[in-house]
Amino acid sequence: MSEDDQQEARAREARRLFSGPISFLKSAPELKFLPEPALPEIAFAGRSNVGKSSLINRLTNRSGLARTSNTPGRTQELNFFDVGAPPVLRLVDMPGYGFAKAPKDVARRWRYLVNDYLRGRQVLKRALLLIDSRHGIKEIDREIIEMLDAAAVSYRIVLTKADKVKATDLAAVQAATEAEARKHGAAHPEVIATSSEGGMGMERLREAVVEAAFA
């Protein structure tokens, strides 16, 4: 099978999976509550106002699968979603980071939970690190990049809210982000620009999820 044929097959599989059953499985406030490591997992990471829940909802064609909130830092658990019936992969909504008003003990629990999950989850195939297109990689994002590098977890950067910036500015941010990604051995070199509102980049993102899960 040629590379083009393989890509088309992945695209068909992605469309099939994400148009089929997808359901919330459970929340895990601590590692002892994690589901059995029986399926490949793709985790979504990002600072608390990057639009992570909205992206997951658009990606899965469900309006209320992942909870959205106007209060940054609301989600402080690992939330698992089964894709397929029977399930063939899981999406993991990781708690957002960088929320300024969080008490120190909450921030500390976040670090322990996320770090331990990244280091110890053998079925974690890839993390998708969400970065706001309007700002690019900020200092607050470098902490999670360092955690991903240290955990030797394969990750890919996904730009969110791409509809909020001019095309020329988006191209510049994407180029700068890809240049940064090339400096990190665990980072995928291609950055995907997305918009939860307009749907930009969602087909490519679905294919990337399938590609990572079943590679």
PDB file of C-alpha atoms in Angstrom:
ATOM      1  CA  MET A   1       0.000   0.000   0.000  1.00  0.00           C
ATOM      2  CA  SER A   2       1.392   3.396  -0.991  1.00  0.00           C
ATOM      3  CA  GLU A   3       1.798   6.239   1.485  1.00  0.00           C
ATOM      4  CA  ASP A   4      -1.151   8.057  -0.109  1.00  0.00           C
ATOM      5  CA  ASP A   5      -3.299   4.933   0.214  1.00  0.00           C
ATOM      6  CA  GLN A   6      -2.296   4.557   3.870  1.00  0.00           C
ATOM      7  CA  GLN A   7      -3.194   8.182   4.570  1.00  0.00           C
ATOM      8  CA  GLU A   8      -6.569   7.777   2.883  1.00  0.00           C
ATOM      9  CA  ALA A   9      -7.213   4.610   4.907  1.00  0.00           C
ATOM     10  CA  ARG A  10      -6.415   6.488   8.123  1.00  0.00           C
ATOM     11  CA  ALA A  11      -8.736   9.309   7.062  1.00  0.00           C
ATOM     12  CA  ARG A  12     -11.583   6.841   6.456  1.00  0.00           C
ATOM     13  CA  GLU A  13     -10.968   5.127   9.791  1.00  0.00           C
ATOM     14  CA  ALA A  14     -10.881   8.481  11.590  1.00  0.00           C
ATOM     15  CA  ARG A  15     -14.178   9.563  10.028  1.00  0.00           C
ATOM     16  CA  ARG A  16     -15.752   6.224  10.944  1.00  0.00           C
ATOM     17  CA  LEU A  17     -14.551   6.248  14.544  1.00  0.00           C
ATOM     18  CA  PHE A  18     -15.435   9.839  15.332  1.00  0.00           C
ATOM     19  CA  SER A  19     -18.893   9.550  13.778  1.00  0.00           C
ATOM     20  CA  GLY A  20     -19.636   6.484  15.918  1.00  0.00           C
ATOM     21  CA  PRO A  21     -20.202   5.962  19.652  1.00  0.00           C
ATOM     22  CA  ILE A  22     -18.083   8.037  22.032  1.00  0.00           C
ATOM     23  CA  SER A  23     -18.885   8.092  25.727  1.00  0.00           C
ATOM     24  CA  PHE A  24     -17.589   9.355  29.046  1.00  0.00           C
ATOM     25  CA  LEU A  25     -16.000   6.503  31.009  1.00  0.00           C
ATOM     26  CA  LYS A  26     -14.823   7.927  34.337  1.00  0.00           C
ATOM     27  CA  SER A  27     -12.902  10.621  36.191  1.00  0.00           C
ATOM     28  CA  ALA A  28      -9.753   9.822  38.110  1.00  0.00           C
ATOM     29  CA  PRO A  29      -8.715  12.278  40.838  1.00  0.00           C
ATOM     30  CA  GLU A  30      -5.870   9.922  41.799  1.00  0.00           C
ATOM     31  CA  LEU A  31      -3.880   7.230  40.018  1.00  0.00           C
ATOM     32  CA  LYS A  32      -5.636   4.451  41.924  1.00  0.00           C
ATOM     33  CA  PHE A  33      -8.848   5.367  40.099  1.00  0.00           C
ATOM     34  CA  LEU A  34      -7.400   4.972  36.593  1.00  0.00           C
ATOM     35  CA  PRO A  35      -9.200   2.516  34.313  1.00  0.00           C
ATOM     36  CA  GLU A  36      -7.476  -0.715  33.389  1.00  0.00           C
ATOM     37  CA  PRO A  37      -4.710  -0.032  30.837  1.00  0.00           C
ATOM     38  CA  ALA A  38      -6.435  -2.078  28.157  1.00  0.00           C
ATOM     39  CA  LEU A  39      -6.667   0.434  25.279  1.00  0.00           C
ATOM     40  CA  PRO A  40      -4.352   2.970  23.621  1.00  0.00           C
ATOM     41  CA  GLU A  41      -4.775   6.437  25.133  1.00  0.00           C
ATOM     42  CA  ILE A  42      -4.355   9.886  23.600  1.00  0.00           C
ATOM     43  CA  ALA A  43      -4.122  12.640  26.216  1.00  0.00           C
ATOM     44  CA  PHE A  44      -4.967  16.329  25.809  1.00  0.00           C
ATOM     45  CA  ALA A  45      -2.919  18.837  27.790  1.00  0.00           C
ATOM     46  CA  GLY A  46      -3.111  22.608  27.885  1.00  0.00           C
ATOM     47  CA  ARG A  47      -3.368  25.622  30.105  1.00  0.00           C
ATOM     48  CA  SER A  48      -6.727  26.187  31.667  1.00  0.00           C
ATOM     49  CA  ASN A  49      -8.095  28.758  29.184  1.00  0.00           C
ATOM     50  CA  VAL A  50      -6.685  27.316  25.957  1.00  0.00           C
ATOM     51  CA  GLY A  51     -10.026  25.870  24.810  1.00  0.00           C
ATOM     52  CA  LYS A  52      -9.303  22.212  25.535  1.00  0.00           C
ATOM     53  CA  SER A  53     -12.854  21.119  26.340  1.00  0.00           C
ATOM     54  CA  SER A  54     -14.244  22.943  23.313  1.00  0.00           C
ATOM     55  CA  LEU A  55     -11.680  21.257  21.086  1.00  0.00           C
ATOM     56  CA  ILE A  56     -12.505  17.796  22.446  1.00  0.00           C
ATOM     57  CA  ASN A  57     -16.208  18.445  21.926  1.00  0.00           C
ATOM     58  CA  ARG A  58     -15.638  19.581  18.323  1.00  0.00           C
ATOM     59  CA  LEU A  59     -13.226  16.733  17.630  1.00  0.00           C
ATOM     60  CA  THR A  60     -15.800  14.172  18.767  1.00  0.00           C
ATOM     61  CA  ASN A  61     -18.796  15.969  17.219  1.00  0.00           C
ATOM     62  CA  ARG A  62     -20.421  16.152  20.679  1.00  0.00           C
ATOM     63  CA  SER A  63     -21.506  19.437  22.190  1.00  0.00           C
ATOM     64  CA  GLY A  64     -21.278  18.425  25.844  1.00  0.00           C
ATOM     65  CA  LEU A  65     -18.869  15.505  26.089  1.00  0.00           C
ATOM     66  CA  ALA A  66     -16.124  17.472  27.827  1.00  0.00           C
ATOM     67  CA  ARG A  67     -17.257  20.028  30.378  1.00  0.00           C
ATOM     68  CA  THR A  68     -16.532  23.635  29.528  1.00  0.00           C
ATOM     69  CA  SER A  69     -16.332  26.311  32.179  1.00  0.00           C
ATOM     70  CA  ASN A  70     -15.704  30.023  32.503  1.00  0.00           C
ATOM     71  CA  THR A  71     -13.733  29.258  35.643  1.00  0.00           C
ATOM     72  CA  PRO A  72     -10.121  28.396  34.749  1.00  0.00           C
ATOM     73  CA  GLY A  73      -8.790  25.337  36.492  1.00  0.00           C
ATOM     74  CA  ARG A  74     -12.183  23.772  37.171  1.00  0.00           C
ATOM     75  CA  THR A  75     -11.168  20.327  35.924  1.00  0.00           C
ATOM     76  CA  GLN A  76      -8.707  18.788  38.379  1.00  0.00           C
ATOM     77  CA  GLU A  77      -9.117  15.153  37.398  1.00  0.00           C
ATOM     78  CA  LEU A  78      -8.145  12.926  34.499  1.00  0.00           C
ATOM     79  CA  ASN A  79     -11.312  12.397  32.465  1.00  0.00           C
ATOM     80  CA  PHE A  80     -11.497   9.327  30.223  1.00  0.00           C
ATOM     81  CA  PHE A  81     -13.663   8.921  27.118  1.00  0.00           C
ATOM     82  CA  ASP A  82     -14.155   5.679  25.203  1.00  0.00           C
ATOM     83  CA  VAL A  83     -14.139   5.838  21.406  1.00  0.00           C
ATOM     84  CA  GLY A  84     -15.971   3.054  19.581  1.00  0.00           C
ATOM     85  CA  ALA A  85     -18.363   0.288  20.588  1.00  0.00           C
ATOM     86  CA  PRO A  86     -16.721  -1.840  21.698  1.00  0.00           C
ATOM     87  CA  PRO A  87     -14.094   0.792  22.595  1.00  0.00           C
ATOM     88  CA  VAL A  88     -10.863   0.748  20.595  1.00  0.00           C
ATOM     89  CA  LEU A  89      -9.122   3.798  22.066  1.00  0.00           C
ATOM     90  CA  ARG A  90      -9.485   6.339  24.862  1.00  0.00           C
ATOM     91  CA  LEU A  91      -9.212  10.092  24.935  1.00  0.00           C
ATOM     92  CA  VAL A  92      -7.915  11.573  28.180  1.00  0.00           C
ATOM     93  CA  ASP A  93      -8.754  15.132  29.185  1.00  0.00           C
ATOM     94  CA  MET A  94      -5.955  16.176  31.535  1.00  0.00           C
ATOM     95  CA  PRO A  95      -6.512  18.935  34.104  1.00  0.00           C
ATOM     96  CA  GLY A  96      -5.577  22.376  32.824  1.00  0.00           C
ATOM     97  CA  TYR A  97      -2.486  24.099  34.144  1.00  0.00           C
ATOM     98  CA  GLY A  98      -1.438  27.663  34.801  1.00  0.00           C
ATOM     99  CA  PHE A  99      -4.566  28.941  36.536  1.00  0.00           C
ATOM    100  CA  ALA A 100      -3.441  31.908  38.592  1.00  0.00           C
ATOM    101  CA  LYS A 101      -5.951  31.677  41.450  1.00  0.00           C
ATOM    102  CA  ALA A 102      -5.359  28.036  42.349  1.00  0.00           C
ATOM    103  CA  PRO A 103      -4.305  27.352  45.944  1.00  0.00           C
ATOM    104  CA  LYS A 104      -0.837  25.907  46.317  1.00  0.00           C
ATOM    105  CA  ASP A 105      -2.126  22.503  47.413  1.00  0.00           C
ATOM    106  CA  VAL A 106      -4.294  22.282  44.267  1.00  0.00           C
ATOM    107  CA  ALA A 107      -1.340  23.153  42.060  1.00  0.00           C
ATOM    108  CA  ARG A 108       0.761  20.575  43.877  1.00  0.00           C
ATOM    109  CA  ARG A 109      -1.875  17.855  43.384  1.00  0.00           C
ATOM    110  CA  TRP A 110      -2.061  18.760  39.710  1.00  0.00           C
ATOM    111  CA  ARG A 111       1.685  18.303  39.331  1.00  0.00           C
ATOM    112  CA  TYR A 112       1.724  14.951  41.118  1.00  0.00           C
ATOM    113  CA  LEU A 113      -1.277  13.582  39.228  1.00  0.00           C
ATOM    114  CA  VAL A 114      -0.135  14.679  35.769  1.00  0.00           C
ATOM    115  CA  ASN A 115       3.519  13.805  36.266  1.00  0.00           C
ATOM    116  CA  ASP A 116       2.744  10.340  37.641  1.00  0.00           C
ATOM    117  CA  TYR A 117       0.272   9.650  34.844  1.00  0.00           C
ATOM    118  CA  LEU A 118       2.732  10.706  32.149  1.00  0.00           C
ATOM    119  CA  ARG A 119       5.564   8.668  33.604  1.00  0.00           C
ATOM    120  CA  GLY A 120       3.674   5.526  34.473  1.00  0.00           C
ATOM    121  CA  ARG A 121       0.983   4.984  31.827  1.00  0.00           C
ATOM    122  CA  GLN A 122       2.282   2.431  29.342  1.00  0.00           C
ATOM    123  CA  VAL A 123      -0.796   2.646  27.097  1.00  0.00           C
ATOM    124  CA  LEU A 124      -0.353   6.406  26.624  1.00  0.00           C
ATOM    125  CA  LYS A 125       0.527   6.648  22.932  1.00  0.00           C
ATOM    126  CA  ARG A 126       0.735  10.404  22.554  1.00  0.00           C
ATOM    127  CA  ALA A 127      -0.048  13.639  24.331  1.00  0.00           C
ATOM    128  CA  LEU A 128      -1.529  16.526  22.378  1.00  0.00           C
ATOM    129  CA  LEU A 129      -0.277  19.806  23.819  1.00  0.00           C
ATOM    130  CA  LEU A 130      -2.698  22.641  23.092  1.00  0.00           C
ATOM    131  CA  ILE A 131      -1.255  26.118  22.557  1.00  0.00           C
ATOM    132  CA  ASP A 132      -3.280  29.300  21.959  1.00  0.00           C
ATOM    133  CA  SER A 133      -2.634  30.576  18.410  1.00  0.00           C
ATOM    134  CA  ARG A 134      -2.890  34.155  19.627  1.00  0.00           C
ATOM    135  CA  HIS A 135       0.085  33.795  21.934  1.00  0.00           C
ATOM    136  CA  GLY A 136       2.253  30.863  20.867  1.00  0.00           C
ATOM    137  CA  ILE A 137       4.328  28.992  23.424  1.00  0.00           C
ATOM    138  CA  LYS A 138       4.521  30.951  26.686  1.00  0.00           C
ATOM    139  CA  GLU A 139       6.646  30.358  29.760  1.00  0.00           C
ATOM    140  CA  ILE A 140       3.698  28.726  31.480  1.00  0.00           C
ATOM    141  CA  ASP A 141       3.640  26.089  28.707  1.00  0.00           C
ATOM    142  CA  ARG A 142       7.303  25.205  29.130  1.00  0.00           C
ATOM    143  CA  GLU A 143       6.652  23.439  32.436  1.00  0.00           C
ATOM    144  CA  ILE A 144       4.467  20.830  30.741  1.00  0.00           C
ATOM    145  CA  ILE A 145       6.934  20.583  27.837  1.00  0.00           C
ATOM    146  CA  GLU A 146       9.663  19.819  30.361  1.00  0.00           C
ATOM    147  CA  MET A 147       7.436  17.216  32.026  1.00  0.00           C
ATOM    148  CA  LEU A 148       6.709  15.566  28.679  1.00  0.00           C
ATOM    149  CA  ASP A 149      10.388  15.569  27.744  1.00  0.00           C
ATOM    150  CA  ALA A 150      11.394  14.133  31.120  1.00  0.00           C
ATOM    151  CA  ALA A 151       8.720  11.430  30.913  1.00  0.00           C
ATOM    152  CA  ALA A 152       9.840  10.556  27.355  1.00  0.00           C
ATOM    153  CA  VAL A 153       6.218  10.795  26.199  1.00  0.00           C
ATOM    154  CA  SER A 154       5.650  11.339  22.495  1.00  0.00           C
ATOM    155  CA  TYR A 155       3.713  14.577  22.075  1.00  0.00           C
ATOM    156  CA  ARG A 156       2.400  16.857  19.381  1.00  0.00           C
ATOM    157  CA  ILE A 157       1.565  20.551  19.568  1.00  0.00           C
ATOM    158  CA  VAL A 158      -1.892  21.631  18.453  1.00  0.00           C
ATOM    159  CA  LEU A 159      -2.696  25.316  17.999  1.00  0.00           C
ATOM    160  CA  THR A 160      -6.175  26.330  19.147  1.00  0.00           C
ATOM    161  CA  LYS A 161      -8.376  29.336  18.294  1.00  0.00           C
ATOM    162  CA  ALA A 162      -6.752  29.677  14.874  1.00  0.00           C
ATOM    163  CA  ASP A 163      -9.802  31.617  13.666  1.00  0.00           C
ATOM    164  CA  LYS A 164      -8.959  34.412  16.110  1.00  0.00           C
ATOM    165  CA  VAL A 165      -5.774  35.535  14.307  1.00  0.00           C
ATOM    166  CA  LYS A 166      -4.934  36.767  10.812  1.00  0.00           C
ATOM    167  CA  ALA A 167      -3.684  34.177   8.350  1.00  0.00           C
ATOM    168  CA  THR A 168      -0.237  35.790   8.190  1.00  0.00           C
ATOM    169  CA  ASP A 169       0.049  35.868  11.991  1.00  0.00           C
ATOM    170  CA  LEU A 170      -1.118  32.246  12.217  1.00  0.00           C
ATOM    171  CA  ALA A 171       1.506  31.172   9.679  1.00  0.00           C
ATOM    172  CA  ALA A 172       4.193  32.941  11.692  1.00  0.00           C
ATOM    173  CA  VAL A 173       3.080  31.373  14.982  1.00  0.00           C
ATOM    174  CA  GLN A 174       2.889  27.937  13.379  1.00  0.00           C
ATOM    175  CA  ALA A 175       6.371  28.278  11.898  1.00  0.00           C
ATOM    176  CA  ALA A 176       7.824  29.450  15.225  1.00  0.00           C
ATOM    177  CA  THR A 177       6.074  26.631  17.088  1.00  0.00           C
ATOM    178  CA  GLU A 178       7.341  24.010  14.650  1.00  0.00           C
ATOM    179  CA  ALA A 179      10.855  25.422  15.016  1.00  0.00           C
ATOM    180  CA  GLU A 180      10.530  25.008  18.791  1.00  0.00           C
ATOM    181  CA  ALA A 181       9.143  21.474  18.401  1.00  0.00           C
ATOM    182  CA  ARG A 182      12.192  20.438  16.375  1.00  0.00           C
ATOM    183  CA  LYS A 183      14.363  21.183  19.394  1.00  0.00           C
ATOM    184  CA  HIS A 184      12.635  18.440  21.393  1.00  0.00           C
ATOM    185  CA  GLY A 185      13.214  14.805  20.531  1.00  0.00           C
ATOM    186  CA  ALA A 186       9.854  13.630  21.866  1.00  0.00           C
ATOM    187  CA  ALA A 187       7.863  16.281  19.978  1.00  0.00           C
ATOM    188  CA  HIS A 188       6.238  15.555  16.609  1.00  0.00           C
ATOM    189  CA  PRO A 189       7.614  18.020  14.036  1.00  0.00           C
ATOM    190  CA  GLU A 190       4.229  18.875  12.477  1.00  0.00           C
ATOM    191  CA  VAL A 191       2.006  21.359  14.308  1.00  0.00           C
ATOM    192  CA  ILE A 192      -1.733  21.279  13.579  1.00  0.00           C
ATOM    193  CA  ALA A 193      -3.687  24.554  13.613  1.00  0.00           C
ATOM    194  CA  THR A 194      -7.319  24.175  14.682  1.00  0.00           C
ATOM    195  CA  SER A 195     -10.490  26.112  15.401  1.00  0.00           C
ATOM    196  CA  SER A 196     -13.215  24.650  17.583  1.00  0.00           C
ATOM    197  CA  GLU A 197     -15.708  27.199  16.291  1.00  0.00           C
ATOM    198  CA  GLY A 198     -15.104  26.844  12.569  1.00  0.00           C
ATOM    199  CA  GLY A 199     -13.828  23.278  12.487  1.00  0.00           C
ATOM    200  CA  MET A 200     -10.476  24.159  10.935  1.00  0.00           C
ATOM    201  CA  GLY A 201      -7.929  21.354  11.234  1.00  0.00           C
ATOM    202  CA  MET A 202     -10.326  18.875  12.843  1.00  0.00           C
ATOM    203  CA  GLU A 203     -10.136  16.253  10.098  1.00  0.00           C
ATOM    204  CA  ARG A 204      -6.350  16.340  10.270  1.00  0.00           C
ATOM    205  CA  LEU A 205      -6.456  16.126  14.059  1.00  0.00           C
ATOM    206  CA  ARG A 206      -8.762  13.106  13.963  1.00  0.00           C
ATOM    207  CA  GLU A 207      -6.369  11.391  11.558  1.00  0.00           C
ATOM    208  CA  ALA A 208      -3.449  12.258  13.859  1.00  0.00           C
ATOM    209  CA  VAL A 209      -5.237  10.673  16.816  1.00  0.00           C
ATOM    210  CA  VAL A 210      -5.882   7.456  14.872  1.00  0.00           C
ATOM    211  CA  GLU A 211      -2.336   7.437  13.511  1.00  0.00           C
ATOM    212  CA  ALA A 212      -0.817   7.794  17.000  1.00  0.00           C
ATOM    213  CA  ALA A 213      -3.166   5.312  18.649  1.00  0.00           C
ATOM    214  CA  PHE A 214      -2.602   2.468  16.195  1.00  0.00           C
ATOM    215  CA  ALA A 215       0.923   3.072  14.935  1.00  0.00           C
TER     216      ALA A 215
END
